[in-house]
GROMACS .gro file of C-alpha atoms in nm:
model
  412
    1UNK     CA    1  -0.124   2.849   1.004
    2UNK     CA    2  -0.135   2.739   0.639
    3UNK     CA    3   0.187   2.927   0.573
    4UNK     CA    4   0.359   2.760   0.868
    5UNK     CA    5   0.241   2.419   0.749
    6UNK     CA    6   0.366   2.492   0.398
    7UNK     CA    7   0.707   2.599   0.529
    8UNK     CA    8   0.731   2.288   0.746
    9UNK     CA    9   0.630   2.057   0.458
   10UNK     CA   10   0.889   2.195   0.216
   11UNK     CA   11   1.187   2.186   0.445
   12UNK     CA   12   1.488   2.090   0.236
   13UNK     CA   13   1.585   1.829   0.497
   14UNK     CA   14   1.278   1.627   0.394
   15UNK     CA   15   1.328   1.641   0.019
   16UNK     CA   16   1.696   1.692  -0.052
   17UNK     CA   17   2.017   1.513   0.051
   18UNK     CA   18   2.231   1.662   0.330
   19UNK     CA   19   2.424   1.968   0.214
   20UNK     CA   20   2.171   2.061  -0.059
   21UNK     CA   21   1.910   2.336  -0.014
   22UNK     CA   22   1.635   2.480  -0.233
   23UNK     CA   23   1.868   2.766  -0.323
   24UNK     CA   24   2.087   2.513  -0.503
   25UNK     CA   25   1.784   2.411  -0.713
   26UNK     CA   26   1.714   2.757  -0.860
   27UNK     CA   27   1.607   2.751  -1.225
   28UNK     CA   28   1.758   2.953  -1.507
   29UNK     CA   29   1.670   3.012  -1.871
   30UNK     CA   30   1.852   2.697  -1.979
   31UNK     CA   31   1.795   2.473  -1.678
   32UNK     CA   32   1.456   2.369  -1.543
   33UNK     CA   33   1.387   2.153  -1.238
   34UNK     CA   34   1.060   1.978  -1.137
   35UNK     CA   35   0.815   2.207  -0.956
   36UNK     CA   36   0.538   2.065  -0.731
   37UNK     CA   37   0.266   2.279  -0.890
   38UNK     CA   38   0.332   2.107  -1.223
   39UNK     CA   39   0.148   1.805  -1.081
   40UNK     CA   40  -0.179   2.000  -1.072
   41UNK     CA   41  -0.194   1.962  -1.450
   42UNK     CA   42  -0.255   1.588  -1.401
   43UNK     CA   43  -0.611   1.649  -1.272
   44UNK     CA   44  -0.754   1.813  -1.588
   45UNK     CA   45  -0.552   1.569  -1.799
   46UNK     CA   46  -0.706   1.279  -1.602
   47UNK     CA   47  -1.056   1.414  -1.663
   48UNK     CA   48  -0.970   1.445  -2.032
   49UNK     CA   49  -0.861   1.080  -2.033
   50UNK     CA   50  -1.194   0.980  -1.879
   51UNK     CA   51  -1.378   1.164  -2.159
   52UNK     CA   52  -1.152   1.006  -2.423
   53UNK     CA   53  -1.213   0.664  -2.270
   54UNK     CA   54  -1.593   0.702  -2.281
   55UNK     CA   55  -1.581   0.815  -2.644
   56UNK     CA   56  -1.335   0.538  -2.736
   57UNK     CA   57  -1.547   0.266  -2.575
   58UNK     CA   58  -1.872   0.383  -2.734
   59UNK     CA   59  -1.746   0.468  -3.080
   60UNK     CA   60  -1.481   0.199  -3.128
   61UNK     CA   61  -1.487  -0.085  -2.876
   62UNK     CA   62  -1.860  -0.157  -2.850
   63UNK     CA   63  -1.907  -0.194  -3.229
   64UNK     CA   64  -1.587  -0.399  -3.240
   65UNK     CA   65  -1.713  -0.629  -2.964
   66UNK     CA   66  -2.030  -0.706  -3.164
   67UNK     CA   67  -1.830  -0.788  -3.476
   68UNK     CA   68  -1.601  -1.017  -3.276
   69UNK     CA   69  -1.896  -1.204  -3.128
   70UNK     CA   70  -1.877  -1.076  -2.772
   71UNK     CA   71  -2.233  -1.108  -2.646
   72UNK     CA   72  -2.373  -1.038  -2.303
   73UNK     CA   73  -2.537  -1.333  -2.134
   74UNK     CA   74  -2.912  -1.305  -2.090
   75UNK     CA   75  -2.965  -1.307  -1.715
   76UNK     CA   76  -3.302  -1.387  -1.557
   77UNK     CA   77  -3.431  -1.072  -1.389
   78UNK     CA   78  -3.542  -1.063  -1.029
   79UNK     CA   79  -3.911  -0.983  -0.993
   80UNK     CA   80  -3.979  -0.642  -0.833
   81UNK     CA   81  -4.017  -0.689  -0.459
   82UNK     CA   82  -3.992  -0.377  -0.236
   83UNK     CA   83  -3.928  -0.577   0.083
   84UNK     CA   84  -3.642  -0.782  -0.058
   85UNK     CA   85  -3.502  -0.482  -0.246
   86UNK     CA   86  -3.491  -0.275   0.073
   87UNK     CA   87  -3.317  -0.559   0.255
   88UNK     CA   88  -3.070  -0.604  -0.033
   89UNK     CA   89  -2.985  -0.234  -0.053
   90UNK     CA   90  -2.956  -0.150   0.316
   91UNK     CA   91  -2.850  -0.469   0.495
   92UNK     CA   92  -2.702  -0.762   0.309
   93UNK     CA   93  -2.670  -0.887  -0.047
   94UNK     CA   94  -2.629  -1.252   0.047
   95UNK     CA   95  -2.820  -1.345   0.363
   96UNK     CA   96  -2.774  -1.721   0.312
   97UNK     CA   97  -2.395  -1.722   0.270
   98UNK     CA   98  -2.190  -1.943   0.502
   99UNK     CA   99  -1.972  -1.657   0.630
  100UNK     CA  100  -2.195  -1.351   0.654
  101UNK     CA  101  -2.055  -1.002   0.662
  102UNK     CA  102  -1.981  -0.818   0.986
  103UNK     CA  103  -2.316  -0.638   0.999
  104UNK     CA  104  -2.506  -0.948   0.897
  105UNK     CA  105  -2.347  -1.145   1.180
  106UNK     CA  106  -2.495  -0.918   1.445
  107UNK     CA  107  -2.829  -0.905   1.264
  108UNK     CA  108  -2.843  -1.287   1.268
  109UNK     CA  109  -2.892  -1.307   0.893
  110UNK     CA  110  -2.875  -1.682   0.860
  111UNK     CA  111  -3.124  -1.932   0.725
  112UNK     CA  112  -3.366  -1.810   0.994
  113UNK     CA  113  -3.354  -1.466   0.836
  114UNK     CA  114  -3.433  -1.615   0.497
  115UNK     CA  115  -3.737  -1.785   0.649
  116UNK     CA  116  -3.840  -1.456   0.805
  117UNK     CA  117  -3.808  -1.276   0.471
  118UNK     CA  118  -4.004  -1.553   0.300
  119UNK     CA  119  -4.288  -1.511   0.550
  120UNK     CA  120  -4.290  -1.135   0.507
  121UNK     CA  121  -4.319  -1.171   0.130
  122UNK     CA  122  -4.543  -1.479   0.139
  123UNK     CA  123  -4.295  -1.671  -0.079
  124UNK     CA  124  -4.118  -2.006  -0.051
  125UNK     CA  125  -3.763  -1.988   0.086
  126UNK     CA  126  -3.619  -2.117  -0.242
  127UNK     CA  127  -3.781  -1.834  -0.435
  128UNK     CA  128  -3.629  -1.585  -0.193
  129UNK     CA  129  -3.287  -1.747  -0.245
  130UNK     CA  130  -3.341  -1.729  -0.622
  131UNK     CA  131  -3.441  -1.362  -0.600
  132UNK     CA  132  -3.121  -1.271  -0.414
  133UNK     CA  133  -2.910  -1.473  -0.658
  134UNK     CA  134  -3.064  -1.304  -0.962
  135UNK     CA  135  -3.040  -0.963  -0.797
  136UNK     CA  136  -2.667  -1.014  -0.728
  137UNK     CA  137  -2.613  -1.128  -1.086
  138UNK     CA  138  -2.785  -0.813  -1.212
  139UNK     CA  139  -2.521  -0.605  -1.032
  140UNK     CA  140  -2.232  -0.798  -1.182
  141UNK     CA  141  -2.060  -0.635  -1.481
  142UNK     CA  142  -2.157  -0.754  -1.826
  143UNK     CA  143  -1.914  -0.920  -2.064
  144UNK     CA  144  -1.917  -0.620  -2.298
  145UNK     CA  145  -1.824  -0.389  -2.009
  146UNK     CA  146  -1.527  -0.611  -1.920
  147UNK     CA  147  -1.426  -0.618  -2.287
  148UNK     CA  148  -1.442  -0.238  -2.315
  149UNK     CA  149  -1.234  -0.188  -1.999
  150UNK     CA  150  -0.969  -0.436  -2.115
  151UNK     CA  151  -0.947  -0.272  -2.459
  152UNK     CA  152  -0.903   0.075  -2.310
  153UNK     CA  153  -0.632  -0.037  -2.071
  154UNK     CA  154  -0.453  -0.230  -2.342
  155UNK     CA  155  -0.459   0.076  -2.568
  156UNK     CA  156  -0.311   0.292  -2.295
  157UNK     CA  157  -0.051   0.042  -2.172
  158UNK     CA  158   0.083  -0.032  -2.520
  159UNK     CA  159   0.097   0.342  -2.593
  160UNK     CA  160   0.268   0.432  -2.266
  161UNK     CA  161   0.514   0.139  -2.289
  162UNK     CA  162   0.641   0.235  -2.633
  163UNK     CA  163   0.635   0.602  -2.535
  164UNK     CA  164   0.857   0.513  -2.241
  165UNK     CA  165   1.097   0.319  -2.463
  166UNK     CA  166   1.108   0.607  -2.713
  167UNK     CA  167   1.185   0.852  -2.433
  168UNK     CA  168   1.447   0.637  -2.260
  169UNK     CA  169   1.629   0.447  -2.534
  170UNK     CA  170   1.903   0.712  -2.560
  171UNK     CA  171   1.920   0.789  -2.187
  172UNK     CA  172   2.232   0.658  -2.010
  173UNK     CA  173   2.048   0.542  -1.695
  174UNK     CA  174   1.847   0.287  -1.894
  175UNK     CA  175   2.168   0.094  -1.958
  176UNK     CA  176   2.381   0.195  -1.658
  177UNK     CA  177   2.165   0.219  -1.346
  178UNK     CA  178   2.426   0.413  -1.149
  179UNK     CA  179   2.359   0.701  -1.388
  180UNK     CA  180   2.027   0.750  -1.205
  181UNK     CA  181   2.225   0.929  -0.933
  182UNK     CA  182   2.491   1.115  -1.130
  183UNK     CA  183   2.463   1.480  -1.027
  184UNK     CA  184   2.158   1.414  -0.810
  185UNK     CA  185   1.950   1.612  -0.720
  186UNK     CA  186   2.067   1.878  -0.966
  187UNK     CA  187   1.942   1.687  -1.270
  188UNK     CA  188   1.764   1.914  -1.523
  189UNK     CA  189   1.411   1.817  -1.624
  190UNK     CA  190   1.383   1.733  -1.993
  191UNK     CA  191   1.050   1.809  -2.170
  192UNK     CA  192   1.010   1.448  -2.290
  193UNK     CA  193   1.042   1.317  -1.933
  194UNK     CA  194   0.795   1.578  -1.807
  195UNK     CA  195   0.524   1.478  -2.056
  196UNK     CA  196   0.586   1.107  -2.001
  197UNK     CA  197   0.549   1.155  -1.626
  198UNK     CA  198   0.236   1.365  -1.672
  199UNK     CA  199   0.081   1.100  -1.898
  200UNK     CA  200   0.133   0.822  -1.644
  201UNK     CA  201   0.018   1.025  -1.344
  202UNK     CA  202  -0.295   1.142  -1.528
  203UNK     CA  203  -0.382   0.784  -1.619
  204UNK     CA  204  -0.364   0.660  -1.260
  205UNK     CA  205  -0.572   0.956  -1.144
  206UNK     CA  206  -0.829   0.862  -1.409
  207UNK     CA  207  -0.838   0.507  -1.270
  208UNK     CA  208  -0.915   0.652  -0.926
  209UNK     CA  209  -1.195   0.866  -1.070
  210UNK     CA  210  -1.355   0.566  -1.243
  211UNK     CA  211  -1.312   0.318  -0.955
  212UNK     CA  212  -1.684   0.326  -0.861
  213UNK     CA  213  -1.781   0.238  -1.220
  214UNK     CA  214  -1.508  -0.007  -1.322
  215UNK     CA  215  -1.526  -0.385  -1.285
  216UNK     CA  216  -1.474  -0.473  -0.919
  217UNK     CA  217  -1.258  -0.780  -0.870
  218UNK     CA  218  -1.167  -0.979  -0.563
  219UNK     CA  219  -0.843  -0.786  -0.522
  220UNK     CA  220  -1.031  -0.453  -0.519
  221UNK     CA  221  -0.866  -0.340  -0.194
  222UNK     CA  222  -0.521  -0.430  -0.324
  223UNK     CA  223  -0.597  -0.230  -0.639
  224UNK     CA  224  -0.680   0.077  -0.428
  225UNK     CA  225  -0.353   0.037  -0.237
  226UNK     CA  226  -0.169  -0.003  -0.567
  227UNK     CA  227  -0.321   0.312  -0.719
  228UNK     CA  228  -0.253   0.514  -0.402
  229UNK     CA  229   0.106   0.393  -0.377
  230UNK     CA  230   0.163   0.461  -0.747
  231UNK     CA  231   0.023   0.815  -0.731
  232UNK     CA  232   0.224   0.892  -0.417
  233UNK     CA  233   0.535   0.741  -0.573
  234UNK     CA  234   0.503   0.935  -0.900
  235UNK     CA  235   0.421   1.260  -0.719
  236UNK     CA  236   0.694   1.229  -0.458
  237UNK     CA  237   0.955   1.116  -0.710
  238UNK     CA  238   0.871   1.418  -0.925
  239UNK     CA  239   0.895   1.666  -0.637
  240UNK     CA  240   1.219   1.507  -0.512
  241UNK     CA  241   1.359   1.482  -0.867
  242UNK     CA  242   1.374   1.101  -0.860
  243UNK     CA  243   1.256   1.111  -1.220
  244UNK     CA  244   1.527   0.887  -1.359
  245UNK     CA  245   1.446   0.599  -1.127
  246UNK     CA  246   1.074   0.675  -1.166
  247UNK     CA  247   1.085   0.627  -1.542
  248UNK     CA  248   1.239   0.282  -1.493
  249UNK     CA  249   0.957   0.189  -1.256
  250UNK     CA  250   0.693   0.298  -1.509
  251UNK     CA  251   0.845   0.108  -1.803
  252UNK     CA  252   0.887  -0.212  -1.600
  253UNK     CA  253   0.522  -0.203  -1.490
  254UNK     CA  254   0.386  -0.136  -1.839
  255UNK     CA  255   0.583  -0.425  -1.989
  256UNK     CA  256   0.371  -0.700  -1.833
  257UNK     CA  257   0.043  -0.507  -1.847
  258UNK     CA  258   0.075  -0.503  -2.227
  259UNK     CA  259   0.018  -0.881  -2.220
  260UNK     CA  260  -0.241  -0.896  -1.941
  261UNK     CA  261  -0.513  -0.695  -2.111
  262UNK     CA  262  -0.508  -0.879  -2.448
  263UNK     CA  263  -0.524  -1.206  -2.252
  264UNK     CA  264  -0.852  -1.085  -2.103
  265UNK     CA  265  -0.975  -0.966  -2.443
  266UNK     CA  266  -0.923  -1.304  -2.610
  267UNK     CA  267  -1.076  -1.476  -2.309
  268UNK     CA  268  -1.395  -1.270  -2.353
  269UNK     CA  269  -1.389  -1.355  -2.726
  270UNK     CA  270  -1.365  -1.730  -2.642
  271UNK     CA  271  -1.039  -1.767  -2.837
  272UNK     CA  272  -0.913  -2.026  -2.596
  273UNK     CA  273  -0.578  -2.126  -2.750
  274UNK     CA  274  -0.475  -1.766  -2.811
  275UNK     CA  275  -0.582  -1.674  -2.458
  276UNK     CA  276  -0.384  -1.963  -2.307
  277UNK     CA  277  -0.072  -1.874  -2.506
  278UNK     CA  278  -0.089  -1.507  -2.408
  279UNK     CA  279  -0.151  -1.601  -2.047
  280UNK     CA  280   0.170  -1.804  -2.035
  281UNK     CA  281   0.365  -1.519  -2.199
  282UNK     CA  282   0.213  -1.270  -1.954
  283UNK     CA  283   0.299  -1.494  -1.659
  284UNK     CA  284   0.661  -1.522  -1.767
  285UNK     CA  285   0.697  -1.148  -1.832
  286UNK     CA  286   0.523  -1.056  -1.506
  287UNK     CA  287   0.724  -1.291  -1.286
  288UNK     CA  288   1.056  -1.193  -1.445
  289UNK     CA  289   0.989  -0.817  -1.454
  290UNK     CA  290   0.830  -0.788  -1.108
  291UNK     CA  291   1.029  -1.045  -0.910
  292UNK     CA  292   1.369  -1.019  -1.081
  293UNK     CA  293   1.410  -0.699  -1.285
  294UNK     CA  294   1.224  -0.466  -1.047
  295UNK     CA  295   1.414  -0.569  -0.730
  296UNK     CA  296   1.753  -0.546  -0.901
  297UNK     CA  297   1.697  -0.246  -1.129
  298UNK     CA  298   1.492  -0.037  -0.883
  299UNK     CA  299   1.508  -0.159  -0.522
  300UNK     CA  300   1.878  -0.245  -0.520
  301UNK     CA  301   1.948   0.071  -0.715
  302UNK     CA  302   1.770   0.307  -0.476
  303UNK     CA  303   1.884   0.125  -0.163
  304UNK     CA  304   2.255   0.079  -0.241
  305UNK     CA  305   2.371   0.275  -0.547
  306UNK     CA  306   2.219   0.600  -0.419
  307UNK     CA  307   2.433   0.572  -0.104
  308UNK     CA  308   2.742   0.613  -0.320
  309UNK     CA  309   2.630   0.973  -0.385
  310UNK     CA  310   2.465   1.096  -0.062
  311UNK     CA  311   2.382   1.001   0.297
  312UNK     CA  312   2.036   0.873   0.399
  313UNK     CA  313   1.763   1.131   0.460
  314UNK     CA  314   1.383   1.135   0.490
  315UNK     CA  315   1.318   1.128   0.115
  316UNK     CA  316   1.547   0.828   0.078
  317UNK     CA  317   1.351   0.628   0.337
  318UNK     CA  318   1.011   0.740   0.208
  319UNK     CA  319   1.071   0.653  -0.156
  320UNK     CA  320   1.211   0.313  -0.056
  321UNK     CA  321   0.903   0.249   0.161
  322UNK     CA  322   0.674   0.318  -0.138
  323UNK     CA  323   0.881   0.093  -0.363
  324UNK     CA  324   0.872  -0.189  -0.109
  325UNK     CA  325   0.493  -0.150  -0.085
  326UNK     CA  326   0.474  -0.201  -0.461
  327UNK     CA  327   0.700  -0.504  -0.432
  328UNK     CA  328   0.474  -0.661  -0.169
  329UNK     CA  329   0.181  -0.619  -0.409
  330UNK     CA  330   0.396  -0.782  -0.679
  331UNK     CA  331   0.448  -1.082  -0.452
  332UNK     CA  332   0.074  -1.104  -0.377
  333UNK     CA  333  -0.022  -1.104  -0.746
  334UNK     CA  334   0.265  -1.338  -0.831
  335UNK     CA  335   0.122  -1.597  -0.591
  336UNK     CA  336  -0.213  -1.579  -0.772
  337UNK     CA  337  -0.043  -1.612  -1.111
  338UNK     CA  338   0.174  -1.905  -1.002
  339UNK     CA  339  -0.136  -2.081  -0.871
  340UNK     CA  340  -0.312  -2.026  -1.206
  341UNK     CA  341  -0.005  -2.151  -1.397
  342UNK     CA  342   0.005  -2.462  -1.178
  343UNK     CA  343  -0.359  -2.539  -1.252
  344UNK     CA  344  -0.300  -2.464  -1.619
  345UNK     CA  345  -0.022  -2.725  -1.629
  346UNK     CA  346  -0.242  -2.982  -1.456
  347UNK     CA  347  -0.562  -2.916  -1.651
  348UNK     CA  348  -0.417  -2.805  -1.984
  349UNK     CA  349  -0.634  -2.494  -1.991
  350UNK     CA  350  -0.650  -2.166  -1.808
  351UNK     CA  351  -0.910  -2.146  -1.534
  352UNK     CA  352  -1.121  -1.837  -1.486
  353UNK     CA  353  -0.952  -1.532  -1.342
  354UNK     CA  354  -0.946  -1.583  -0.966
  355UNK     CA  355  -0.975  -1.207  -0.927
  356UNK     CA  356  -1.314  -1.206  -1.100
  357UNK     CA  357  -1.650  -1.247  -0.936
  358UNK     CA  358  -1.831  -1.529  -1.115
  359UNK     CA  359  -2.203  -1.561  -1.169
  360UNK     CA  360  -2.412  -1.800  -0.963
  361UNK     CA  361  -2.687  -1.866  -1.213
  362UNK     CA  362  -2.659  -2.185  -1.415
  363UNK     CA  363  -2.546  -2.450  -1.170
  364UNK     CA  364  -2.758  -2.318  -0.886
  365UNK     CA  365  -3.065  -2.297  -1.106
  366UNK     CA  366  -3.010  -2.655  -1.220
  367UNK     CA  367  -2.972  -2.776  -0.861
  368UNK     CA  368  -3.304  -2.614  -0.777
  369UNK     CA  369  -3.473  -2.785  -1.071
  370UNK     CA  370  -3.324  -3.119  -0.964
  371UNK     CA  371  -3.460  -3.081  -0.611
  372UNK     CA  372  -3.805  -2.985  -0.737
  373UNK     CA  373  -3.818  -3.276  -0.983
  374UNK     CA  374  -3.696  -3.524  -0.725
  375UNK     CA  375  -3.987  -3.425  -0.502
  376UNK     CA  376  -4.216  -3.531  -0.785
  377UNK     CA  377  -4.041  -3.866  -0.827
  378UNK     CA  378  -3.802  -3.783  -1.111
  379UNK     CA  379  -3.438  -3.893  -1.079
  380UNK     CA  380  -3.149  -3.697  -1.234
  381UNK     CA  381  -2.859  -3.944  -1.230
  382UNK     CA  382  -2.698  -3.885  -1.569
  383UNK     CA  383  -2.401  -4.079  -1.694
  384UNK     CA  384  -2.128  -3.868  -1.853
  385UNK     CA  385  -2.018  -4.139  -2.094
  386UNK     CA  386  -2.360  -4.267  -2.198
  387UNK     CA  387  -2.725  -4.174  -2.209
  388UNK     CA  388  -2.831  -4.449  -1.970
  389UNK     CA  389  -2.989  -4.371  -1.636
  390UNK     CA  390  -2.965  -4.577  -1.318
  391UNK     CA  391  -3.191  -4.617  -1.022
  392UNK     CA  392  -3.145  -4.411  -0.708
  393UNK     CA  393  -2.988  -4.709  -0.527
  394UNK     CA  394  -2.727  -4.763  -0.802
  395UNK     CA  395  -2.869  -5.093  -0.940
  396UNK     CA  396  -2.895  -5.198  -1.307
  397UNK     CA  397  -3.047  -4.963  -1.563
  398UNK     CA  398  -3.423  -4.941  -1.560
  399UNK     CA  399  -3.610  -5.142  -1.819
  400UNK     CA  400  -3.953  -4.999  -1.750
  401UNK     CA  401  -3.913  -4.628  -1.786
  402UNK     CA  402  -4.073  -4.331  -1.947
  403UNK     CA  403  -3.860  -4.097  -2.157
  404UNK     CA  404  -3.916  -3.729  -2.078
  405UNK     CA  405  -3.869  -3.435  -2.309
  406UNK     CA  406  -3.559  -3.323  -2.119
  407UNK     CA  407  -3.379  -3.654  -2.173
  408UNK     CA  408  -3.431  -3.791  -1.821
  409UNK     CA  409  -3.646  -4.081  -1.709
  410UNK     CA  410  -3.924  -4.114  -1.466
  411UNK     CA  411  -3.915  -4.401  -1.216
  412UNK     CA  412  -4.200  -4.649  -1.209
   0.00000   0.00000   0.00000
């Protein structure tokens, strides 16, 4: 059965243009073509990259982060509570959210559930809310972890981008895109292209291996789709000898990523002006490369220019489907970037990455303190432009007041 499946999978009608068979792709001493089993080398290479990354982050990036002043925020720890911990681990991480998750909806995990948990633990509801907030914050990645991940990706992207340019600068298809199809599919595999392809495929496999440990952002699902589409695209393009068009895809993607990661790095270092400048450069490079260069250089090339050489077949449709999937992801991320650029123009500064999951600590803790103090008769109406305080009903400033240590006043 396995043999029959293998024979069905490698039918030349799936992989090669009409009129070309596997017999026409036989290798000789001087000519070598891509072989599917070459891709198996990417797995040990990916594991090696994971090991190199761990060593690089520990030996280089962590000491560098301390010297550059990247410090992890001290987060209040949630007190050990077996009941709340069991609920947090097995049911829901945010029982008081406005739009509970699918499971929480059927378990009726609303404010009533918070009250029930408070009764079980013999705690006030606000302390239960605080426990869940602190417990969620404990699971969020630290600033040093984000810094290490950004430094590793920047190191790889800058290396792979210039490697790609070094490999392609003398190749005719970099300058004349029709050359991608000259002699296709009987295009010999050059050693430099093989190692460049293996480097990129190994890196994306390493990203898949480290997904459970990397920083999870709001576009986590889109990232999984992106990695899957990229691995499928690289693998299929190698087996079908679409290497020329594949190298263009890889270089175009690395171009903008070279600016994204240093933008994150300077953001974590609190170098605001440098971060803002790099963000604008990244936005311009991303939008031009993904919405202009990629559609013309790659999509138009594979959809139209290839038809000058051969008739449509399964591989033609499949590779175009993968490329269009990548383009849809480009459009999704472009919308996020355009929104951030719009807010940057209005506010004059870059807002936090909308893909990141922000902490809930400071403002929520302050609101709790305000509520507790107000119960005891203390008012927290602070004026941004002055140190004066006004009464709860908005009348003139109080004359008879007592100054507290925290800068607020107590009503008489």
